[in-house]
XYZ file of C-alpha atoms in Angstrom:
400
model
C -18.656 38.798 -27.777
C -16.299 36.548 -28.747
C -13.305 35.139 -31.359
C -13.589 34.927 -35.079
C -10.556 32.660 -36.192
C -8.256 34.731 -38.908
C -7.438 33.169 -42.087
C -3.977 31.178 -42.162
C -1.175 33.470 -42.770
C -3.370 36.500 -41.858
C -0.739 37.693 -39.534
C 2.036 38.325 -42.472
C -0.920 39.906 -44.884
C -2.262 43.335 -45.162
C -4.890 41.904 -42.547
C -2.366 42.796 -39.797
C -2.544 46.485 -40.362
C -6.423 46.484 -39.574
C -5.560 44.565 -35.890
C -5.992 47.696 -33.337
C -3.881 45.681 -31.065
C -2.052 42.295 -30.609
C -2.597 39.957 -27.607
C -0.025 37.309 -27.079
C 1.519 35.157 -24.541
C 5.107 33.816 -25.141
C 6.272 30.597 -24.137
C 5.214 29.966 -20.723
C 8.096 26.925 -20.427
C 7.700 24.475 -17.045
C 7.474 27.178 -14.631
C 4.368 29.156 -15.472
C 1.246 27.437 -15.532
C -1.288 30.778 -15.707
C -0.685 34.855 -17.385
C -2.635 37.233 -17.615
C -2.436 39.619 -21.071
C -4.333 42.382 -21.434
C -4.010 46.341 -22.708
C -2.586 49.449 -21.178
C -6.166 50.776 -20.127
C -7.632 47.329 -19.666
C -9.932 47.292 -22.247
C -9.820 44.563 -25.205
C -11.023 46.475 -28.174
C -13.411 45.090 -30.928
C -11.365 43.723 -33.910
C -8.010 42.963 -31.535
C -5.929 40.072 -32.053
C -5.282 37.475 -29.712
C -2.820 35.162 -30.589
C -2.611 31.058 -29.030
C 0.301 29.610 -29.595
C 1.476 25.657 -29.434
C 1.241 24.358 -25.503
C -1.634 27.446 -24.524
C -5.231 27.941 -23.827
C -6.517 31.478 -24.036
C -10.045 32.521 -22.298
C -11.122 35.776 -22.810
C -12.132 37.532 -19.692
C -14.480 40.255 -18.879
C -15.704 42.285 -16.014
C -15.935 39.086 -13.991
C -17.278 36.622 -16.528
C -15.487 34.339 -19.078
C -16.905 35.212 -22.245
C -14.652 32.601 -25.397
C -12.148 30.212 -25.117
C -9.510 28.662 -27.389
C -6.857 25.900 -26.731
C -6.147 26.050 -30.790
C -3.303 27.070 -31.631
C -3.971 30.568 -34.178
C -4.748 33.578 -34.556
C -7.836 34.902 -33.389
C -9.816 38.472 -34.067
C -11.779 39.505 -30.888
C -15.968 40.687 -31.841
C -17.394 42.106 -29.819
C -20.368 41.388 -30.767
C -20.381 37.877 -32.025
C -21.307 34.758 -29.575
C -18.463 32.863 -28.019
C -17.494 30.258 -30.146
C -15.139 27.707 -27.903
C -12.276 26.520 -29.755
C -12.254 23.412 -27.497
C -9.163 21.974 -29.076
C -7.900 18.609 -27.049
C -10.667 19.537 -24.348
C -13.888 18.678 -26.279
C -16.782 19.095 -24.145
C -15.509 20.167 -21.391
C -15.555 23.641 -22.568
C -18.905 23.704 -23.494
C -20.376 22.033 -20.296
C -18.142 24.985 -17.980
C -19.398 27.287 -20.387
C -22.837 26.748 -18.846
C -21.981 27.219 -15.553
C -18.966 28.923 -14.943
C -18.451 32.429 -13.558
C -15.410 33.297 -11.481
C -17.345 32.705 -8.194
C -19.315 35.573 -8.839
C -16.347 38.360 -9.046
C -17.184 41.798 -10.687
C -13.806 42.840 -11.074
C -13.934 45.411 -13.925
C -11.439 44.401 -16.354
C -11.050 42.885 -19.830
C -8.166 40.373 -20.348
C -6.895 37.598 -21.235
C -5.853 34.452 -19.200
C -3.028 32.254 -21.163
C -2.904 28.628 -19.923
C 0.360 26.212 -19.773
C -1.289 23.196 -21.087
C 1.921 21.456 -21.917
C 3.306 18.033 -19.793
C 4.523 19.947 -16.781
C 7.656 17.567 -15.533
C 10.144 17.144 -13.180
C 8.100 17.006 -10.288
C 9.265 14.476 -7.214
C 7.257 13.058 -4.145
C 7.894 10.663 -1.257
C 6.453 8.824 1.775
C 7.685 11.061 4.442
C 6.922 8.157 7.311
C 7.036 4.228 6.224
C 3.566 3.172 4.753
C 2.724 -0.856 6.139
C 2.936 -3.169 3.345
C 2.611 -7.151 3.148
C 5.381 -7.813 1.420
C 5.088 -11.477 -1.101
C 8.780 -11.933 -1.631
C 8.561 -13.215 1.611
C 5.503 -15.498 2.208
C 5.098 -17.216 5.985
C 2.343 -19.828 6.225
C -1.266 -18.765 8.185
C -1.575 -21.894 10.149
C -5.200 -20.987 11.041
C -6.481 -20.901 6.974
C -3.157 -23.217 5.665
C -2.385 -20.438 3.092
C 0.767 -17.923 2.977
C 0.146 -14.075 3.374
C 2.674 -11.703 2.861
C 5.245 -10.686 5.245
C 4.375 -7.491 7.343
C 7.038 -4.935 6.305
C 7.246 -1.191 6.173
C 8.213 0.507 3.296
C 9.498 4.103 1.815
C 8.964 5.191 -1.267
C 10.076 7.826 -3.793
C 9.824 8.919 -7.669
C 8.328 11.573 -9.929
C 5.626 12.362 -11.669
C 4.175 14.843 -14.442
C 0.975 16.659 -14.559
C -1.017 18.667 -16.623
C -3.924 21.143 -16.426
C -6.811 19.351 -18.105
C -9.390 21.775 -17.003
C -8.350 25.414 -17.229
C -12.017 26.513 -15.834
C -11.823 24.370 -13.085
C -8.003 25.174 -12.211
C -8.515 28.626 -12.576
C -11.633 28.956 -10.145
C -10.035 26.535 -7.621
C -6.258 27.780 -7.962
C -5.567 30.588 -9.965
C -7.889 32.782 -9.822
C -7.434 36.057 -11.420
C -3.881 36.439 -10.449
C -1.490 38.132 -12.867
C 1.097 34.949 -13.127
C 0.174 31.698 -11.012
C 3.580 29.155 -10.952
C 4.118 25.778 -10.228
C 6.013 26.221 -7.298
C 2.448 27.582 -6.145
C 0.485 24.221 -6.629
C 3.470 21.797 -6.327
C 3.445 21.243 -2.489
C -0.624 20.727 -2.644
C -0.562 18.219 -5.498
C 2.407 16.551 -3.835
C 0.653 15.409 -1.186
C -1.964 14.435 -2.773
C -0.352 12.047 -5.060
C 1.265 10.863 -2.544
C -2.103 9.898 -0.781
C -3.308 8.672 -3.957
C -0.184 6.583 -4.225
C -0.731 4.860 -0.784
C -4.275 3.423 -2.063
C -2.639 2.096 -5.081
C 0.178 0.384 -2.496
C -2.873 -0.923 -0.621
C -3.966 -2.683 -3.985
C -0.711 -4.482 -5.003
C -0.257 -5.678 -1.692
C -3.383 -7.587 -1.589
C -3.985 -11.003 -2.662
C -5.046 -9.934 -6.641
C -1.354 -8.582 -7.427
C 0.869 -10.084 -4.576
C 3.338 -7.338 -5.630
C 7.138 -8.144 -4.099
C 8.452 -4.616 -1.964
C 11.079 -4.228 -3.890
C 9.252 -5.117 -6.883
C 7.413 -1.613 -6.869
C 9.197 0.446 -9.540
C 8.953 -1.784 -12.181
C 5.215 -1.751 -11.790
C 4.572 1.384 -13.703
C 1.823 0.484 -15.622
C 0.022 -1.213 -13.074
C 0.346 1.936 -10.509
C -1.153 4.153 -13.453
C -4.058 1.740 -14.204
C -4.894 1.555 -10.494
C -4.966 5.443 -10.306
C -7.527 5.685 -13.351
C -9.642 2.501 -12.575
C -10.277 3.092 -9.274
C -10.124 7.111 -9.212
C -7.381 7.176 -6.880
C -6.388 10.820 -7.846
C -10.028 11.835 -7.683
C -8.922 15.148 -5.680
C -7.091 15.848 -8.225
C -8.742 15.809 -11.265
C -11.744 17.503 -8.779
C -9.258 20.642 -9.131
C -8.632 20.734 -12.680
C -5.007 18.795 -13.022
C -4.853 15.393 -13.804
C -1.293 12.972 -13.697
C 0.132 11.922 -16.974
C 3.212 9.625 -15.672
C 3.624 8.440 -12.422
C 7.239 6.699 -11.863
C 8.943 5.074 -8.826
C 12.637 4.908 -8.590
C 13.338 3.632 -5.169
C 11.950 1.508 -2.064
C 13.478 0.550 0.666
C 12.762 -1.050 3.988
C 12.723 0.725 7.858
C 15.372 -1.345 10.063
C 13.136 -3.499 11.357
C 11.454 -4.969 8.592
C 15.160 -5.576 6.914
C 15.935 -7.557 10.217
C 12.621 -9.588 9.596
C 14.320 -10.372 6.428
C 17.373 -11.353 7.244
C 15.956 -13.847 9.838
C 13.628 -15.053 7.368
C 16.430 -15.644 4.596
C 18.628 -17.432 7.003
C 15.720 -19.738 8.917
C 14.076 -20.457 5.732
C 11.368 -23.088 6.291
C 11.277 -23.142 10.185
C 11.488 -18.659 10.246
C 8.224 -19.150 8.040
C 6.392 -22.105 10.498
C 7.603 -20.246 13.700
C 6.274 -16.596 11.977
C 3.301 -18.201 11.723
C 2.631 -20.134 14.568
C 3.637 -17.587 17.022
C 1.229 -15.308 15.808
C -1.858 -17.705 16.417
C 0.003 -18.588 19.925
C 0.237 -14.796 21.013
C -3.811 -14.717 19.759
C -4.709 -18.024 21.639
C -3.316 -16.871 24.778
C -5.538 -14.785 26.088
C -8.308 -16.783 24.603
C -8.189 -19.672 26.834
C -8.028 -17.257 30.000
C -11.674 -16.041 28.819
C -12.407 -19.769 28.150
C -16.059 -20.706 29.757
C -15.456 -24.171 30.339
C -12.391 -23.327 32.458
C -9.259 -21.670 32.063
C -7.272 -24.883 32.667
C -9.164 -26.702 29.601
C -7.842 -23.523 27.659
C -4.278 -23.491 28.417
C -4.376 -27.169 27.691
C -5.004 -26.839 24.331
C -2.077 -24.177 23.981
C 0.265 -26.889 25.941
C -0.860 -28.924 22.916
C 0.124 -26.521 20.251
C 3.585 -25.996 21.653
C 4.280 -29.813 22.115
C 3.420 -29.999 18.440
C 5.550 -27.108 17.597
C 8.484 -28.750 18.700
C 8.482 -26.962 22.478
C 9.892 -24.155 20.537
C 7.902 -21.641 21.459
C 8.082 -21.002 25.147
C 9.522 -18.058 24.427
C 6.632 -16.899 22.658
C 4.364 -17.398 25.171
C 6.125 -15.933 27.794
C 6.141 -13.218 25.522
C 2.647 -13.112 24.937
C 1.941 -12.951 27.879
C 3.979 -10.276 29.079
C 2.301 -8.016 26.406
C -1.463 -9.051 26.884
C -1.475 -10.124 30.764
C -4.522 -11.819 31.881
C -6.831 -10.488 34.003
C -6.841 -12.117 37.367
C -10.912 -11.980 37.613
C -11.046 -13.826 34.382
C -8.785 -16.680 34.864
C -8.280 -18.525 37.894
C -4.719 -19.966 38.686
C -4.688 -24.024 38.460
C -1.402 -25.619 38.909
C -1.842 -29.127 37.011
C -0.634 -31.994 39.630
C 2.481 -33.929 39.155
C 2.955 -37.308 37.714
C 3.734 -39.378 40.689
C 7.493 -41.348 40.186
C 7.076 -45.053 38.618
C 8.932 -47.164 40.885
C 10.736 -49.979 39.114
C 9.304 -53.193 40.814
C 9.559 -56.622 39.779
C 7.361 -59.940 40.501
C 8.910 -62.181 43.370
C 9.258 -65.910 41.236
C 8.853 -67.404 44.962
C 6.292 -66.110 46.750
C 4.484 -64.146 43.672
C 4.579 -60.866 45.476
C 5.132 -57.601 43.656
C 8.283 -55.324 45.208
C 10.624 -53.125 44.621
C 14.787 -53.245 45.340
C 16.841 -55.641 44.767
C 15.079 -58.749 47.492
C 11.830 -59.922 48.396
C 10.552 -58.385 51.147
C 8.428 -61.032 52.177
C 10.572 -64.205 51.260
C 14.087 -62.671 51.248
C 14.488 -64.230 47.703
C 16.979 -62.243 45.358
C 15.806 -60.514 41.964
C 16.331 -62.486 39.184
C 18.523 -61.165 36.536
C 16.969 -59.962 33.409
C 17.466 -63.369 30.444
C 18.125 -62.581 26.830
C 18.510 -64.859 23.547
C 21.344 -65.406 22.250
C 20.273 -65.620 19.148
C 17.927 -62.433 18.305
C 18.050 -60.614 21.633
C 14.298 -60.692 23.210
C 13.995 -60.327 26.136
C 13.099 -63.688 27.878
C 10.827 -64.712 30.806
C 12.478 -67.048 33.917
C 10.191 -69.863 32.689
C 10.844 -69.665 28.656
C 12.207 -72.721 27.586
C 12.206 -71.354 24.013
C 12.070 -68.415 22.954
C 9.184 -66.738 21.570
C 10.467 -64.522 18.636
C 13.310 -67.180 17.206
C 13.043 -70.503 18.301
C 16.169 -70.566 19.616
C 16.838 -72.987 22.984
C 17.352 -71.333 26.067
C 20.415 -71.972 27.653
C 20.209 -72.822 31.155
């Protein structure tokens, strides 16, 4: 069994009067995505009309099995005894490869109907990151001082938009949503394909964050075509398409930032260079840290070569470390506590011109004779030994 498309204008003819009965679906708008049509006592009589108009797929259903399909718009006569003859329409072969192996999961319901499809853009359709998604964001690039390159800024972002969909499989929608019911709605499917575009969308957010795209946060909604090409290249929305629906737009209209990352910002807009060099270097200080603690050579040769990296930083980071270690304390078995000895005092001692002696203060101790003063030219201001006659840098005579 299956449909015989009427000639054009058969409806208006004398043709009409030879219909037993008329099966039609009208609009089915942005609310209804699946009807059911069928006849007072069930049954679809041989030579019926069905009737597919712009937007609809009709599959004829019987006792449990699909037996034709159309997603041409016309009008149709129902045979019972001709073979199906798939109007595939805009869905080419998928019809014909569900043909072979579809059955409503085996049902036997004993009925004859009808099953109109909403194959139109469904829109208006909205979805958001409920919790903020971890993004490196490059409108704000700090320096890696271990591989001397920038990375983006960690941030956390929320997202939200809209999106349309349509059904691009009615075989597969119908056995995985559907079903047989009398009317199936959007407001049915809505919260299960919300989340997962939404999971979908977080791969794609993944991607532009990454060194390839080096997408700015708040750069995100003007990256439309990007997002969509994502989706389809790497089969983001694989789940689904797996359930018969597939995405036709995908917009974002808004980001914004949790309060944390929009303080990160702030600091790094007013430091500038030295926010991006002390981003950077703290993180590699909080990492070496415990590192030289589990250093086999010693832990003192370790925290050495952190005392190196703050003198080079400036001291600037003392903070840091005590930081650091305050979240990642060391474990006492590992590390064994070495306090480095103090420089001993450098007395200031002078040599006696009399005896030759070296002391300290302002006499000899062993000859009682006083400490010269200190001699300077008078013409360029070196510094000059008692004994210069001359001195060494100018030339000039030295006055006695």
């Amino acid at each position: 069994m299956g449909l015989i498309k009427a000639a054009v204008g058969a409806v208006g003819s004398t043709l009409h009067d030879q219909w037993k009965e008329a099966i039609r679906c009208e609009d089915l708008g942005n609310d209804i995505l699946m009807k059911k049509v069928t006849t007072s006592n069930g049954v679809i009589s041989n030579g019926s009309t069905v009737i597919v108009g712009p937007g609809q797929c009709a599959i004829i259903y019987d006792n449990g099995r699909i037996v034709d399909a159309s997603a041409e718009e016309g009008v149709y006569t129902f045979d019972s005894s001709s073979t199906p003859s798939l109007f595939a329409g805009q869905f080419g072969e998928t019809f014909k490869e569900m043909w072979q192996r579809f059955t409503y999961n085996g049902a036997t319901a004993k009925q004859q109907a009808v099953f109109f499809f909403n194959i139109k853009e469904i829109t208006d359709n909205g979805f958001g990151t409920s919790t903020p998604v971890p993004y490196k964001d490059w409108g704000h690039p700090l320096m890696n001082a271990r591989t001397n390159s920038y990375i983006g800024m960690s941030v956390k972002i929320k997202c939200y938009g809209k999106y349309t969909f349509r059904i691009s499989d009615p075989f597969t929608f119908m056995s995985t949503f559907a079903g047989t019911a009398d009317v199936y709605r959007k407001n049915q499917l809505v919260e299960q394909i919300r989340t997962e575009v939404v999971a979908s969308f977080i791969n794609v957010l993944n991607a532009l964050c990454t060194d390839k795209y080096k997408v700015e946060a708040l750069e995100i909604p003007s990256k439309t075509l990007e997002i969509k090409k994502l989706m389809e290249e790497n089969d983001f929305d694989k789940d689904i398409k797996n359930r018969g629906v597939s995405l036709v737009t995908f917009n974002v209209e808004g980001v914004s930032l949790d309060d944390e990352s929009n303080k990160k910002i702030d600091q790094y807009e007013i430091g500038g260079d030295a926010y991006q060099q002390q981003g950077s270097i703290v993180e590699a200080y909080s990492e070496a840290i415990p590192e030289a603690a589990k250093n086999p050579n010693g832990s003192l040769n370790g925290f050495m070569g952190v005392g190196v990296m703050n003198m080079t930083s400036g001291g600037m980071f003392t903070g840091a470390q005590n930081n650091a270690f305050a979240a990642k304390p060391m474990d006492p078995q590992s590390a064994t506590k070495v306090e480095a000895p103090k420089a001993e005092e450098k007395k200031d001692t002078w040599m006696c011109p009399n005896c030759q002696k070296e002391v300290d203060g302002k006499f000899c101790s062993e000859c009682g004779a006083k400490k010269p003063e200190k001699k300077f030219c008078t013409q360029c201001g070196k510094e000059l030994k008692e004994t210069c006659k001359f001195c060494p840098e100018c030339g000039n005579p030295v006055e006695k």
